[in-house]
Coordinates of C-alpha atoms and ligand atoms in Angstrom, one line a residue:
M1 CA -18.3 -9.5 15.4
A2 CA -15.3 -11.2 13.7
M3 CA -12.1 -9.6 14.7
W4 CA -9.0 -10.7 12.8
K5 CA -6.8 -12.6 15.2
F6 CA -3.8 -10.4 14.7
P7 CA -5.5 -7.2 13.8
L8 CA -2.4 -5.4 12.7
M9 CA -0.8 -7.8 10.4
G10 CA -1.0 -5.5 7.4
L11 CA 0.3 -2.4 9.1
L12 CA 2.8 -0.5 7.1
L13 CA 4.7 2.2 8.8
L14 CA 5.9 5.1 6.9
L15 CA 8.3 7.1 9.1
T16 CA 8.2 10.7 8.5
I17 CA 10.8 13.1 9.7
I18 CA 8.9 16.1 10.9
G19 CA 10.1 19.7 10.7
S20 CA 12.3 21.5 8.3
P21 CA 15.9 22.4 9.2
T22 CA 15.8 25.6 7.1
T23 CA 14.2 29.0 7.2
A24 CA 12.6 28.6 3.8
E25 CA 9.4 30.6 3.0
G26 CA 6.2 28.9 4.2
P27 CA 3.3 28.0 1.9
G28 CA 1.1 30.8 0.5
E29 CA -2.5 31.4 1.3
S30 CA -3.8 29.4 -1.7
A31 CA -3.6 26.0 -0.1
N32 CA -3.3 24.0 -3.4
E33 CA -0.3 25.9 -4.7
P34 CA 3.0 24.7 -3.4
V35 CA 5.4 27.6 -2.5
C36 CA 9.0 26.9 -3.1
P37 CA 11.8 29.1 -2.0
V38 CA 14.6 29.0 -4.6
M39 CA 15.4 27.3 -7.8
P40 CA 18.4 24.9 -7.7
K41 CA 20.4 24.8 -10.9
E42 CA 20.8 21.0 -11.0
E43 CA 19.9 17.9 -9.1
D44 CA 23.3 17.7 -7.5
T45 CA 22.7 20.8 -5.4
L46 CA 19.1 19.9 -4.5
N47 CA 18.2 19.5 -0.9
R48 CA 15.3 19.7 1.4
A49 CA 15.5 23.4 1.7
F50 CA 14.3 23.8 -1.9
F51 CA 10.9 22.2 -1.1
P52 CA 7.9 23.8 0.6
K53 CA 8.3 24.2 4.3
D54 CA 5.5 21.8 5.2
F55 CA 6.7 19.0 2.9
L56 CA 7.2 15.7 4.6
F57 CA 10.1 13.3 3.9
G58 CA 10.3 9.8 5.2
T59 CA 10.9 6.1 4.5
A60 CA 8.6 3.2 4.3
T61 CA 8.4 -0.5 5.4
A62 CA 5.7 -3.2 5.6
S63 CA 5.1 -5.4 8.5
Y64 CA 5.2 -8.7 6.7
Q65 CA 8.4 -7.7 4.9
V66 CA 10.4 -6.8 8.0
E67 CA 8.9 -8.2 11.2
G68 CA 9.4 -11.9 11.1
G69 CA 8.2 -13.6 14.2
V70 CA 5.8 -15.9 12.3
Y71 CA 5.7 -18.4 15.2
E72 CA 6.0 -16.0 18.0
T73 CA 3.2 -14.9 20.4
N74 CA -0.2 -15.6 19.0
R75 CA 0.2 -14.0 15.7
G76 CA -2.2 -15.5 13.1
R77 CA -1.0 -16.9 9.8
S78 CA -1.4 -14.7 6.7
M79 CA -1.9 -15.7 3.1
W80 CA 1.8 -15.0 2.5
D81 CA 2.9 -17.4 5.3
V82 CA 1.0 -20.2 3.8
Y83 CA 1.9 -19.2 0.3
C84 CA 5.6 -19.2 1.3
M85 CA 5.5 -22.5 3.2
K86 CA 3.1 -24.2 0.9
Y87 CA 1.1 -25.9 3.6
P88 CA -1.9 -24.7 5.5
N89 CA -1.8 -23.9 9.2
G90 CA -3.8 -25.8 11.8
K91 CA -6.7 -24.5 13.8
R92 CA -7.1 -20.7 14.4
E93 CA -9.4 -18.8 16.7
R94 CA -10.7 -15.4 16.4
G95 CA -9.9 -12.6 18.8
V96 CA -7.5 -9.7 19.2
S97 CA -3.9 -10.2 19.9
K98 CA -2.9 -8.1 22.9
D99 CA 0.8 -8.5 22.1
G100 CA 0.2 -7.2 18.6
I101 CA -1.6 -4.2 19.8
R102 CA 1.0 -3.5 22.5
F103 CA 3.8 -3.9 19.9
Y104 CA 2.3 -1.2 17.7
H105 CA 1.5 1.1 20.5
D106 CA 5.1 0.9 21.6
L107 CA 6.4 1.5 18.1
I108 CA 4.1 4.4 17.4
D109 CA 4.8 6.1 20.7
E110 CA 8.5 5.7 20.2
L111 CA 8.3 7.3 16.8
N112 CA 6.1 10.2 18.0
N113 CA 8.4 10.7 21.0
N114 CA 11.4 11.1 18.6
G115 CA 9.8 13.6 16.3
I116 CA 8.9 11.1 13.6
A117 CA 5.3 11.1 12.5
P118 CA 4.1 7.6 11.7
S119 CA 1.8 7.0 8.7
V120 CA 0.0 3.7 8.7
T121 CA -1.2 1.5 5.9
I122 CA -4.1 -0.7 7.0
F123 CA -3.7 -3.5 4.4
H124 CA -0.4 -4.4 2.7
W125 CA -1.5 -7.7 1.1
D126 CA -1.1 -10.1 4.0
I127 CA -4.7 -11.1 4.5
P128 CA -5.3 -13.6 7.4
Q129 CA -5.3 -17.1 5.9
I130 CA -8.4 -17.9 7.9
L131 CA -10.4 -15.5 5.7
E132 CA -8.9 -17.0 2.6
D133 CA -10.0 -20.4 3.7
E134 CA -13.4 -19.2 4.8
Y135 CA -14.6 -17.3 1.8
G136 CA -11.7 -16.7 -0.6
G137 CA -10.6 -13.4 0.9
F138 CA -11.0 -10.5 -1.5
L139 CA -12.7 -12.8 -4.1
S140 CA -15.8 -12.5 -1.9
E141 CA -17.8 -9.4 -1.0
K142 CA -17.9 -10.8 2.6
I143 CA -14.4 -9.2 3.0
V144 CA -15.9 -5.7 2.9
K145 CA -17.6 -5.9 6.3
D146 CA -14.6 -7.7 7.9
F147 CA -12.3 -5.1 6.5
R148 CA -14.4 -2.3 7.8
D149 CA -14.5 -3.9 11.2
Y150 CA -10.7 -4.2 11.2
A151 CA -10.2 -0.6 10.0
E152 CA -12.6 0.7 12.7
Y153 CA -10.7 -1.2 15.3
L154 CA -7.4 0.4 14.2
F155 CA -8.9 3.9 14.1
D156 CA -10.2 3.5 17.6
E157 CA -7.0 2.2 18.9
F158 CA -4.5 4.4 17.1
G159 CA -6.5 7.2 15.5
G160 CA -5.5 9.6 18.3
K161 CA -1.8 9.2 17.6
V162 CA -1.5 8.5 13.8
K163 CA -2.6 11.3 11.5
N164 CA -1.9 9.8 8.0
W165 CA -3.7 6.6 6.9
I166 CA -3.7 4.5 3.8
T167 CA -6.5 2.0 3.4
I168 CA -5.0 -0.4 0.8
N169 CA -1.5 -0.6 -0.6
E170 CA -1.3 -1.1 -4.4
P171 CA -4.7 -2.6 -5.3
W172 CA -3.4 -3.0 -8.9
V173 CA -0.6 -5.4 -7.7
Y174 CA -2.9 -7.2 -5.4
A175 CA -5.5 -7.9 -8.0
H176 CA -3.3 -8.3 -11.0
A177 CA -0.3 -10.2 -9.6
G178 CA -2.5 -12.4 -7.3
Y179 CA -5.4 -13.2 -9.5
D180 CA -4.5 -12.5 -13.2
V181 CA -0.9 -13.6 -13.7
G182 CA -0.5 -15.6 -10.4
K183 CA 2.9 -14.2 -9.5
K184 CA 2.1 -13.2 -6.0
A185 CA -0.1 -14.8 -3.4
P186 CA -2.6 -16.4 -3.7
G187 CA -1.1 -17.3 -7.0
R188 CA -4.3 -17.6 -9.0
C189 CA -4.4 -17.5 -12.8
S190 CA -5.4 -19.4 -15.9
S191 CA -2.8 -21.8 -17.3
Y192 CA -2.7 -20.0 -20.7
V193 CA -1.3 -16.8 -19.1
D194 CA 2.4 -17.8 -18.5
K195 CA 4.1 -21.2 -19.0
E196 CA 6.5 -20.4 -16.2
V197 CA 3.8 -19.9 -13.6
E198 CA 2.0 -22.7 -11.8
C199 CA -1.5 -21.4 -11.2
L200 CA -3.2 -22.4 -8.0
G201 CA -6.7 -22.3 -9.5
G202 CA -8.2 -19.1 -10.8
S203 CA -9.7 -17.4 -13.8
S204 CA -7.6 -14.7 -15.5
G205 CA -9.5 -11.9 -17.0
N206 CA -12.3 -12.4 -14.4
E207 CA -11.2 -12.7 -10.8
A208 CA -8.9 -9.7 -10.8
Y209 CA -11.9 -7.5 -11.7
N210 CA -13.9 -8.9 -8.9
V211 CA -11.1 -8.6 -6.4
T212 CA -10.6 -5.0 -7.3
H213 CA -14.3 -4.4 -6.9
N214 CA -14.2 -5.7 -3.4
L215 CA -11.0 -3.9 -2.6
L216 CA -12.6 -0.6 -3.6
N217 CA -15.8 -1.2 -1.7
A218 CA -13.7 -2.2 1.4
H219 CA -11.7 1.0 0.9
A220 CA -14.8 3.1 0.8
E221 CA -16.2 1.5 3.9
A222 CA -13.0 2.1 5.8
V223 CA -12.9 5.8 4.7
E224 CA -16.5 6.2 5.9
A225 CA -15.5 4.6 9.3
F226 CA -12.5 7.0 9.4
R227 CA -14.7 10.0 8.9
N228 CA -17.0 8.9 11.6
C229 CA -14.2 8.4 14.1
E230 CA -14.0 11.2 16.6
K231 CA -10.4 10.8 17.6
C232 CA -9.3 10.6 14.0
K233 CA -10.4 14.2 13.4
G234 CA -7.7 16.3 11.8
G235 CA -6.2 13.1 10.2
K236 CA -6.2 12.2 6.5
I237 CA -6.8 9.1 4.6
G238 CA -6.2 7.8 1.1
I239 CA -5.4 4.7 -1.0
A240 CA -2.0 4.0 -2.5
H241 CA -2.0 3.5 -6.3
C242 CA 1.0 2.2 -8.1
P243 CA 0.8 3.2 -11.8
L244 CA 3.7 3.0 -14.2
W245 CA 4.1 6.0 -16.4
F246 CA 3.6 5.3 -20.1
E247 CA 5.5 7.1 -22.9
S248 CA 3.9 6.7 -26.3
Y249 CA 5.6 4.0 -28.4
I250 CA 5.5 6.3 -31.4
K251 CA 5.0 9.9 -30.5
D252 CA 2.3 11.8 -32.5
N253 CA 1.0 8.6 -33.8
E254 CA -2.8 8.4 -33.2
V255 CA -3.0 4.7 -32.5
E256 CA 0.0 4.7 -30.1
D257 CA -0.8 7.9 -28.3
E258 CA -4.3 6.4 -27.8
A259 CA -2.7 3.2 -26.5
A260 CA -0.6 5.2 -24.0
K261 CA -3.8 6.9 -22.7
R262 CA -5.6 3.6 -22.5
A263 CA -2.7 2.0 -20.6
L264 CA -3.1 4.6 -17.9
E265 CA -6.8 4.2 -17.7
F266 CA -6.4 0.5 -17.2
M267 CA -3.6 0.9 -14.7
L268 CA -4.5 4.0 -12.6
G269 CA -8.0 4.8 -13.7
W270 CA -9.2 1.3 -12.8
H271 CA -8.7 2.1 -9.1
M272 CA -8.6 5.9 -9.1
D273 CA -11.7 6.8 -11.1
P274 CA -14.1 5.0 -8.8
T275 CA -12.8 7.1 -5.9
T276 CA -13.6 10.3 -7.9
T277 CA -16.6 9.5 -10.1
G278 CA -17.9 6.5 -8.3
D279 CA -17.4 4.3 -11.5
Y280 CA -14.8 2.6 -13.6
P281 CA -13.3 4.5 -16.7
E282 CA -15.6 4.3 -19.8
T283 CA -12.7 2.7 -21.8
M284 CA -12.6 -0.2 -19.4
K285 CA -16.4 -0.6 -19.3
K286 CA -16.5 -0.7 -23.1
I287 CA -13.7 -3.2 -23.4
V288 CA -14.1 -5.5 -20.4
G289 CA -17.9 -5.5 -20.7
K290 CA -19.8 -8.0 -18.5
R291 CA -16.6 -9.2 -16.8
L292 CA -16.3 -5.8 -15.1
P293 CA -18.6 -5.7 -12.1
E294 CA -21.0 -2.8 -11.5
F295 CA -21.3 -0.7 -8.4
T296 CA -24.7 -0.3 -6.8
P297 CA -25.8 3.4 -6.5
E298 CA -25.0 3.2 -2.8
Q299 CA -21.5 1.8 -3.3
S300 CA -20.9 4.5 -5.9
E301 CA -21.9 7.2 -3.5
K302 CA -19.6 5.9 -0.9
L303 CA -16.7 5.8 -3.3
K304 CA -17.0 9.3 -4.6
G305 CA -14.5 11.5 -2.9
S306 CA -13.3 8.7 -0.7
F307 CA -9.9 10.1 -0.2
D308 CA -8.2 13.2 1.4
F309 CA -5.0 12.6 -0.6
V310 CA -3.9 10.4 -3.5
G311 CA -1.3 7.9 -2.4
L312 CA 1.2 7.3 -5.2
N313 CA 3.9 4.6 -5.4
Y314 CA 6.1 5.2 -8.4
Y315 CA 9.0 3.0 -9.6
V316 CA 9.3 2.7 -13.4
S317 CA 7.9 3.6 -16.8
K318 CA 7.2 1.6 -20.0
F319 CA 6.3 2.0 -23.6
P320 CA 2.8 0.6 -24.3
K321 CA 2.6 -0.8 -27.8
N322 CA -0.8 -1.3 -29.3
L323 CA -1.5 -5.0 -29.3
T324 CA -1.5 -6.4 -32.8
S325 CA -4.4 -8.7 -33.8
D326 CA -2.2 -11.8 -34.1
K327 CA -1.4 -11.4 -30.4
R328 CA -5.0 -11.3 -29.3
D329 CA -7.2 -14.3 -28.3
E330 CA -10.5 -13.3 -27.0
N331 CA -11.0 -16.8 -25.6
K332 CA -8.0 -16.3 -23.3
P333 CA -8.9 -13.1 -21.5
R334 CA -6.5 -11.4 -19.2
W335 CA -6.0 -7.9 -17.9
L336 CA -3.1 -6.8 -20.1
Q337 CA -4.8 -8.1 -23.2
D338 CA -8.0 -6.3 -22.3
S339 CA -6.0 -3.1 -22.2
G340 CA -5.0 -3.8 -25.8
I341 CA -1.3 -3.2 -25.3
E342 CA 2.0 -5.0 -24.6
W343 CA 4.6 -3.3 -22.4
T344 CA 8.0 -2.8 -23.9
E345 CA 11.3 -1.4 -22.7
K346 CA 12.1 0.1 -26.1
N347 CA 10.1 2.4 -28.4
E348 CA 9.9 2.0 -32.1
A349 CA 13.1 4.0 -32.6
D350 CA 14.9 1.6 -30.3
Y351 CA 15.3 4.0 -27.4
A352 CA 15.3 2.4 -24.0
I353 CA 13.0 3.7 -21.3
G354 CA 15.6 5.0 -18.9
S355 CA 19.0 3.6 -17.8
R356 CA 19.4 0.1 -16.6
P357 CA 22.4 -0.5 -14.3
D358 CA 23.8 -4.0 -14.3
N359 CA 22.8 -5.1 -10.9
A360 CA 19.2 -3.7 -11.1
M361 CA 16.4 -6.1 -10.4
K362 CA 14.3 -7.2 -13.3
D363 CA 12.2 -4.3 -14.9
M364 CA 14.1 -1.7 -12.8
S365 CA 15.0 0.9 -15.3
I366 CA 15.7 4.4 -14.0
Y367 CA 13.3 6.8 -15.6
S368 CA 12.9 9.7 -13.3
R369 CA 11.0 11.9 -15.7
G370 CA 8.1 9.4 -15.4
L371 CA 7.6 10.6 -11.8
K372 CA 7.0 14.2 -12.8
S373 CA 4.8 13.0 -15.7
I374 CA 2.5 10.8 -13.6
L375 CA 2.2 13.6 -11.0
K376 CA 1.2 16.1 -13.6
H377 CA -1.2 13.6 -15.1
I378 CA -2.9 13.1 -11.7
K379 CA -3.1 16.9 -11.3
D380 CA -4.7 17.5 -14.7
R381 CA -6.9 14.4 -14.9
Y382 CA -8.3 14.4 -11.3
G383 CA -8.7 18.1 -10.5
N384 CA -5.5 18.9 -8.6
P385 CA -5.8 16.6 -5.6
E386 CA -3.4 16.5 -2.7
I387 CA -0.8 13.8 -3.3
M388 CA 1.6 11.8 -1.1
I389 CA 4.3 9.7 -2.7
M390 CA 4.1 6.7 -0.4
E391 CA 6.9 4.7 -2.1
N392 CA 9.7 5.3 -4.5
G393 CA 13.0 3.4 -4.5
Y394 CA 15.4 1.2 -6.2
G395 CA 15.8 -2.6 -6.1
D396 CA 19.1 -4.2 -6.8
M397 CA 20.8 -7.6 -6.5
P398 CA 24.3 -6.9 -5.1
H399 CA 27.1 -9.4 -5.8
A400 CA 26.7 -12.5 -3.6
D401 CA 29.2 -15.3 -2.9
I402 CA 28.5 -18.9 -3.9
D403 CA 26.4 -19.4 -0.8
G404 CA 24.3 -16.4 -1.6
N405 CA 25.8 -14.2 1.0
V406 CA 26.3 -10.5 0.3
H407 CA 29.3 -9.0 2.0
V408 CA 28.6 -5.8 3.9
T409 CA 31.2 -3.9 1.9
N410 CA 29.4 -4.7 -1.3
G411 CA 26.0 -4.4 0.2
T412 CA 26.4 -0.9 1.4
D413 CA 28.1 0.3 -1.8
D414 CA 25.0 1.3 -3.8
P415 CA 25.7 4.2 -6.2
N416 CA 22.8 3.2 -8.4
R417 CA 20.3 3.6 -5.6
K418 CA 21.8 7.0 -4.7
F419 CA 21.6 8.0 -8.4
Y420 CA 18.0 6.8 -8.6
L421 CA 17.0 8.8 -5.5
Q422 CA 18.8 11.9 -6.7
R423 CA 17.2 11.8 -10.1
H424 CA 13.7 11.2 -8.6
L425 CA 14.0 13.9 -6.0
F426 CA 14.9 16.3 -8.7
S427 CA 11.9 15.2 -10.8
L428 CA 9.7 15.5 -7.8
Y429 CA 11.1 19.0 -7.2
E430 CA 10.2 20.0 -10.7
A431 CA 6.7 18.6 -10.3
V432 CA 6.1 20.5 -7.1
C433 CA 7.9 23.7 -7.8
V434 CA 7.7 24.2 -11.5
E435 CA 4.5 22.3 -12.4
K436 CA 2.9 23.2 -9.1
V437 CA 1.5 19.7 -8.5
N438 CA 0.1 19.6 -5.0
V439 CA 2.4 17.0 -3.5
K440 CA 2.7 17.0 0.2
G441 CA 5.2 14.2 1.0
Y442 CA 7.7 11.7 -0.2
F443 CA 8.7 8.3 1.3
V444 CA 11.6 6.2 0.1
W445 CA 11.0 2.6 -0.2
S446 CA 12.6 1.3 1.9
L447 CA 14.2 1.9 5.3
L448 CA 15.7 -1.6 5.4
D449 CA 16.4 -4.4 3.1
N450 CA 13.4 -6.8 3.4
F451 CA 11.5 -9.8 2.2
E452 CA 10.7 -8.8 -1.4
W453 CA 7.7 -11.1 -1.9
Q454 CA 8.3 -13.7 -4.7
A455 CA 11.9 -12.4 -5.1
G456 CA 12.7 -13.4 -1.5
Y457 CA 15.8 -11.7 0.0
K458 CA 17.8 -11.5 -3.2
V459 CA 16.4 -8.2 -4.2
R460 CA 17.3 -5.4 -1.8
F461 CA 15.6 -2.0 -1.5
G462 CA 16.9 -0.7 1.8
L463 CA 18.7 2.5 2.7
Y464 CA 20.1 0.2 5.4
F465 CA 21.8 -3.1 4.5
V466 CA 20.7 -6.0 6.5
D467 CA 23.3 -8.7 7.0
Y468 CA 21.1 -11.8 7.0
K469 CA 24.0 -14.1 7.9
N470 CA 25.2 -12.0 10.8
N471 CA 22.3 -11.6 13.2
L472 CA 20.5 -9.2 10.9
T473 CA 22.9 -6.4 11.7
R474 CA 22.1 -3.2 9.9
H475 CA 24.5 -0.9 8.1
L476 CA 23.8 2.4 6.5
K477 CA 24.4 2.3 2.7
K478 CA 25.8 5.1 0.6
S479 CA 22.2 5.9 -0.5
G480 CA 21.2 6.3 3.1
E481 CA 24.1 8.7 3.7
F482 CA 22.9 10.6 0.6
Y483 CA 19.3 10.8 1.9
R484 CA 20.5 11.9 5.3
D485 CA 22.6 14.6 3.8
F486 CA 19.8 15.7 1.5
L487 CA 17.6 16.1 4.6
S488 CA 20.1 17.5 7.1
K489 CA 23.2 19.1 5.7
G490 CA 21.6 19.7 2.4
V491 CA 24.3 20.9 0.1
L492 CA 26.4 18.2 -1.5
D493 CA 29.7 18.5 -3.2
P494 CA 28.5 18.5 -6.9
A495 CA 31.9 17.3 -8.2
K496 CA 31.8 14.2 -6.0
V497 CA 28.2 13.4 -6.9
K498 CA 28.9 13.6 -10.7
N499 CA 31.5 10.9 -10.5
D500 CA 29.1 8.5 -9.0
I501 CA 26.6 8.6 -11.8
P502 CA 26.6 5.0 -12.9
A503 CA 24.1 5.1 -15.7
T504 CA 24.9 2.7 -18.5
K505 CA 22.6 4.3 -21.0
T506 CA 21.2 7.8 -21.4
E507 CA 17.7 8.6 -20.3
L508 CA 15.3 9.5 -23.0
Ligands
NAG601 C1 -17.5 -12.1 -10.0 O1 -18.6 -11.6 -9.3 C2 -19.9 -11.9 -9.8 C3 -20.9 -11.2 -9.0 O2 -20.8 -11.5 -7.7 C4 -20.1 -13.4 -9.9 O3 -21.3 -13.7 -10.5 C5 -19.0 -14.0 -10.7 O4 -19.1 -15.4 -10.6 C6 -17.7 -13.6 -10.1 N1 -16.6 -14.1 -11.0 C7 -15.5 -14.7 -10.6 C8 -14.6 -15.2 -11.6 O5 -15.2 -14.8 -9.4
NAG602 C1 -5.2 -0.9 -31.1 O1 -5.7 -1.5 -29.9 C2 -7.1 -1.2 -29.8 C3 -7.6 -1.7 -28.5 O2 -7.4 -3.0 -28.3 C4 -7.8 -1.9 -31.0 O3 -9.2 -1.7 -30.9 C5 -7.3 -1.4 -32.3 O4 -7.8 -2.2 -33.3 C6 -5.8 -1.5 -32.3 N1 -5.3 -0.8 -33.5 C7 -4.5 -1.4 -34.4 C8 -4.1 -0.5 -35.5 O5 -4.1 -2.5 -34.2
NAG603 C1 32.3 -7.8 -3.9 O1 31.8 -7.9 -5.3 C2 32.8 -8.2 -6.2 C3 32.1 -8.2 -7.6 O2 31.4 -7.0 -7.8 C4 33.4 -9.5 -5.9 O3 34.4 -9.8 -6.9 C5 33.9 -9.6 -4.5 O4 34.4 -10.9 -4.2 C6 32.9 -9.1 -3.5 N1 33.4 -9.0 -2.2 C7 33.1 -9.8 -1.2 C8 33.8 -9.6 0.1 O5 32.2 -10.7 -1.3
NAG604 C1 24.2 -13.5 17.3 O1 23.6 -13.2 18.5 C2 23.6 -14.3 19.4 C3 22.7 -13.9 20.6 O2 22.9 -12.6 20.9 C4 25.1 -14.6 19.8 O3 25.1 -15.7 20.7 C5 25.8 -14.9 18.5 O4 27.2 -15.1 18.8 C6 25.7 -13.9 17.5 N1 26.3 -14.3 16.2 C7 27.1 -13.6 15.5 C8 27.6 -14.2 14.2 O5 27.4 -12.4 15.9

């Protein structure tokens, strides 16, 4: 049996703070209907006490983005190490890393002992390079068995002390960014996709569909293993989707409303539908045709109902504009063209989708209404499943000096992130307590500033600032103080909060 050398390299820990500091009413008898105590008047006064009693709040990180230690102990190289360093590593042997296992046992025990329930993501993109070399990683269906073995190992090792599990983080990003537009490892695409990107081989409009197919089958196998695992009983498992929300480019226009629906089918339905119906959305089958693989009846059966909760990562929204015929070239297939749309920041009437503070990372407009809308969509479209928001957060690029260093004073002064969280928590509140969407938890991305994939260390997402030039010392940001107060003290001074609102434009 092939065991990945460092079996835990994809572990993502979502730290949940257990328990409610309030005496709010508990949930009612009907398990799917959230029960909320009181209605706050505005987002400024919102705090944890307004949410159902059993609601989990936490923060998230991912191993490859925070751990470092690439050369320490006997950790194996991942696809991202090689991708980053641009040269392959030498000889690797199979086997389990005892240091890795001990590291995670210690971490998980420490969290549990401090009243913090860890949630674990099995795969957050950093596939062992040895499997990339051997058979192309998720391009090959051989990954499915290896992934199951790996998941089984984790369940056996940690299933007794970790109750919430995610199989795969953001399959859309993994397939699309890695194999359609080449912006993330392994950087595969066709040269016609984007002049700026150097493709390391690949076939856009083809490979991403195969990769998704294997991701989904791997997911289904892992879920089956989880359900067979004795010590995992009482735990829950899901997959973390990362859809944008789409507002119609022209409301009440048939073509554009249809485009908005299609955009969601391509983005969320692509990975979500197979876990409910056992098949891809009809729209995709019709448009993508032979390039979209087919599930065997057995795979289809395993996929159906292969989650206990829907994991949702939400960041931003877009306008999907129906693609005009002059922008189509059927000989140059790619996922976005297949969906028949282009994404825009402004609608036909020139309204921007949300506010866009100056130091925001690219594409980071603040549109909190999108969170409520996507939650409601999942409730209505997929039969009111349980949902956990596994990621939501704000990426910025604070002022850096000429050497690229960010001073701690500037780095911890992040009113935009605080604003983002405030607005999204309010939107979440409305989804749960007004729309009665069955959301059970919310994790801020991220606990710490970290390695933001192709953006390196320039983009920061943390509630804690990491001083990279000063021994990686950590400093709580304003947004972290806000979240702490939201969770503990609760009530904020509304006047003070108002003054911090930094939006440069009004939300739609
Ligand atoms: C996708 O998978 C199918 C079935 O295994 C295979 O025939 C095809 O060559 C694959 N395409 C790509 C681009 O990998
Ligand atoms: C809108 O996009 C769809 C899907 O690609 C396409 O079939 C349709 O012709 C487009 N409509 C217009 C008016 O361009
Ligand atoms: C903080 O940022 C401002 C610009 O926003 C800059 O002028 C100032 O030099 C920075 N401070 C430090 C200590 O880097
Ligand atoms: C960083 O830590 C090392 C070892 O603990 C210490 O020798 C060094 O002085 C520290 N550097 C700074 C800038 O604090």
